[in-house]
Amino acid sequence: MTLVDTPATLTGGPALAQERRLVTAIPGPRSQELMARKAAAVASGVGHTLPISVVAAGGGVIVDADGNSLIDLGSGIAVTGVGNSAPRVVEAVTAQLNSFTHTCFTVSPYEGYVAVAEKLNELTPGDHVKRTALFNSGAEAVENAVKIARHFTKKQAVVAFDHAYHGRTNLTMGLTAKNIPYKSGFGPFASEVYRAPLSYPFRDGGLSGAEAAAKAISVIEKQIGAENLAAIIIEPIQGEGGFIVPAQGFLAALVEWAAKNDVVFIADEVQTGFARTGAWFASEHEGIVPDLVVAAKGIAGGLPLSAVTGRADIMDSAMAGGLGGTYGGNPLACAAALATIETYEEDGLLERAREIGAVLIGRLNALRTADPRIGDVRGRGAMVAIELVDPATGAPDAALTNAVAKYAHANGVVVLTCGTYGNVIRFLPPLTISDELLIDGLSVVAEGLKNA
Ligand SMILES: *Cc1c(COP(=O)(O)O)cnc(C)c1O
């Protein structure tokens, strides 16, 4: 591959000029053209954060059809940790593309799938015997984790938490907490899904991890009963719910309770996994070993792949044919995953995630000292957010959040918002971003706050 020799404006990947460059207003004329076609052809329910037409992306930038180069602080929602069109990924997928594109692993298997399973068994927390099954999307993997837990325990109830996000399919909508836009009008939802309170240090009056866990466990015992409960599913850091880092010890207490009560503990690491937080999986920061780990987003450099990895006795419970699908573990996605994992390892990207985290936390805390509308700065590694509030009351300020995000978008910075109350700005840069771009992006967000 000779990516570095290709004209920078015609290809993605690291060859792209790493700069914020606005040559038109956002959206420019070509992007506006695409937006008009989108409105006429694509279902309205499929929204967009920025009204642009992407033609290339790589390193820490996204280039649109009008020639604008935007700083990427979203990674396509925590997916392109290795950057867009990462060289090893391009090379591995191209080679795979030239040998075969699909056979269906459950019809005629191939090595890539098995190699990804071996890697996941090695990289997920715990040194017990593990098995892996591959799927296409995060939601599909979450559904399968619940299927597996139910089959293994011969129980049916599942507990999810306040502020949870687990996907948009029927079961995962039911597990997701937030009504609009994820659930309203889309019911009925799957039965035997229950909700427990979360540890949310900024908003729960500073309960310790143990106190918050005791509260959750009491709800579970009083309202469901361990004898009916197949699984607890939780994100180690709530993603869409607002980058909520639970108090130390909260997750460990839940894991301990689950183990004592024959309840499968499922960590949904779809957003927190794959180097994002400076560890392979965020569970490691809490010293917990989940029974099952769900992975997706950052796993394959942008190709669709997801996985459930966990205890062999649980994973092997389902009968042959009970798990799988036409495309799960597609050969191109597996080739991409192996190259992605190699890139995280060889390029020191776990360490880079921690460095990015230090820059983000340092700069955002400095902003917070001068601006009481930033109520909280939190996160781990390259998964950091600010929660914006009315300084007088602490009430969530979604209008300010939207104004700051809009300002950033108009000035060439891709930032995403999140949170149950819509008042959180989250930072999820590719781990290949330069400090220079990152700092420039943050300065635009700071300007947006000043202007709002
Ligand atoms: C994005 C996400 C999902 C859903 O993944 P899809 O690939 O969009 O189906 C599930 N859980 C978490 C924590 C996520 O962030």
mmCIF file of N, CA and C in Angstrom, residues 29 64-65 87 94 132 165 188 197 231 277 295 338 343 354 367 388:
data_model
loop_
_atom_site.group_PDB
_atom_site.id
_atom_site.type_symbol
_atom_site.label_atom_id
_atom_site.label_comp_id
_atom_site.label_asym_id
_atom_site.label_seq_id
_atom_site.Cartn_x
_atom_site.Cartn_y
_atom_site.Cartn_z
ATOM 1 N N PRO A 29 -22.304 24.123 -0.073
ATOM 2 C CA PRO A 29 -23.287 23.787 -1.125
ATOM 3 C C PRO A 29 -23.389 22.288 -1.443
ATOM 4 N N ASP A 64 -15.175 17.051 4.232
ATOM 5 C CA ASP A 64 -16.463 17.005 3.534
ATOM 6 C C ASP A 64 -16.305 17.359 2.056
ATOM 7 N N ALA A 65 -17.424 17.217 1.327
ATOM 8 C CA ALA A 65 -17.400 17.357 -0.132
ATOM 9 C C ALA A 65 -17.088 18.785 -0.568
ATOM 10 N N PRO A 87 -3.919 2.039 8.277
ATOM 11 C CA PRO A 87 -3.172 1.290 7.247
ATOM 12 C C PRO A 87 -3.243 -0.232 7.394
ATOM 13 N N THR A 94 -8.241 -5.518 2.407
ATOM 14 C CA THR A 94 -8.019 -5.628 0.960
ATOM 15 C C THR A 94 -7.593 -7.056 0.602
ATOM 16 N N THR A 132 -16.130 -17.465 22.735
ATOM 17 C CA THR A 132 -16.633 -16.238 22.094
ATOM 18 C C THR A 132 -17.596 -16.604 20.978
ATOM 19 N N TYR A 165 -28.002 2.434 28.186
ATOM 20 C CA TYR A 165 -28.272 2.342 26.749
ATOM 21 C C TYR A 165 -27.702 1.014 26.258
ATOM 22 N N PRO A 188 -44.956 -2.681 21.940
ATOM 23 C CA PRO A 188 -44.609 -3.130 23.289
ATOM 24 C C PRO A 188 -43.180 -3.678 23.370
ATOM 25 N N PRO A 197 -31.609 1.236 40.356
ATOM 26 C CA PRO A 197 -30.922 2.533 40.420
ATOM 27 C C PRO A 197 -29.414 2.395 40.248
ATOM 28 N N ALA A 231 -29.892 -12.477 34.655
ATOM 29 C CA ALA A 231 -28.714 -11.650 34.408
ATOM 30 C C ALA A 231 -28.888 -10.217 34.881
ATOM 31 N N THR A 277 -10.775 3.472 27.144
ATOM 32 C CA THR A 277 -10.567 4.071 28.469
ATOM 33 C C THR A 277 -9.123 3.929 28.958
ATOM 34 N N ALA A 295 -18.753 -6.797 23.366
ATOM 35 C CA ALA A 295 -17.869 -5.831 22.707
ATOM 36 C C ALA A 295 -18.402 -5.538 21.313
ATOM 37 N N LEU A 338 -8.603 -8.210 13.558
ATOM 38 C CA LEU A 338 -7.245 -8.667 13.880
ATOM 39 C C LEU A 338 -6.232 -7.554 13.622
ATOM 40 N N THR A 343 -2.979 -3.047 15.753
ATOM 41 C CA THR A 343 -2.677 -1.610 15.755
ATOM 42 C C THR A 343 -2.721 -1.037 17.177
ATOM 43 N N ARG A 354 -4.702 7.033 27.506
ATOM 44 C CA ARG A 354 -4.494 7.643 28.837
ATOM 45 C C ARG A 354 -3.922 9.054 28.703
ATOM 46 N N LEU A 367 -11.194 24.794 32.579
ATOM 47 C CA LEU A 367 -12.380 25.546 32.141
ATOM 48 C C LEU A 367 -13.423 25.604 33.250
ATOM 49 N N LEU A 388 -23.323 20.015 31.808
ATOM 50 C CA LEU A 388 -23.609 21.448 31.887
ATOM 51 C C LEU A 388 -24.893 21.688 32.674
#
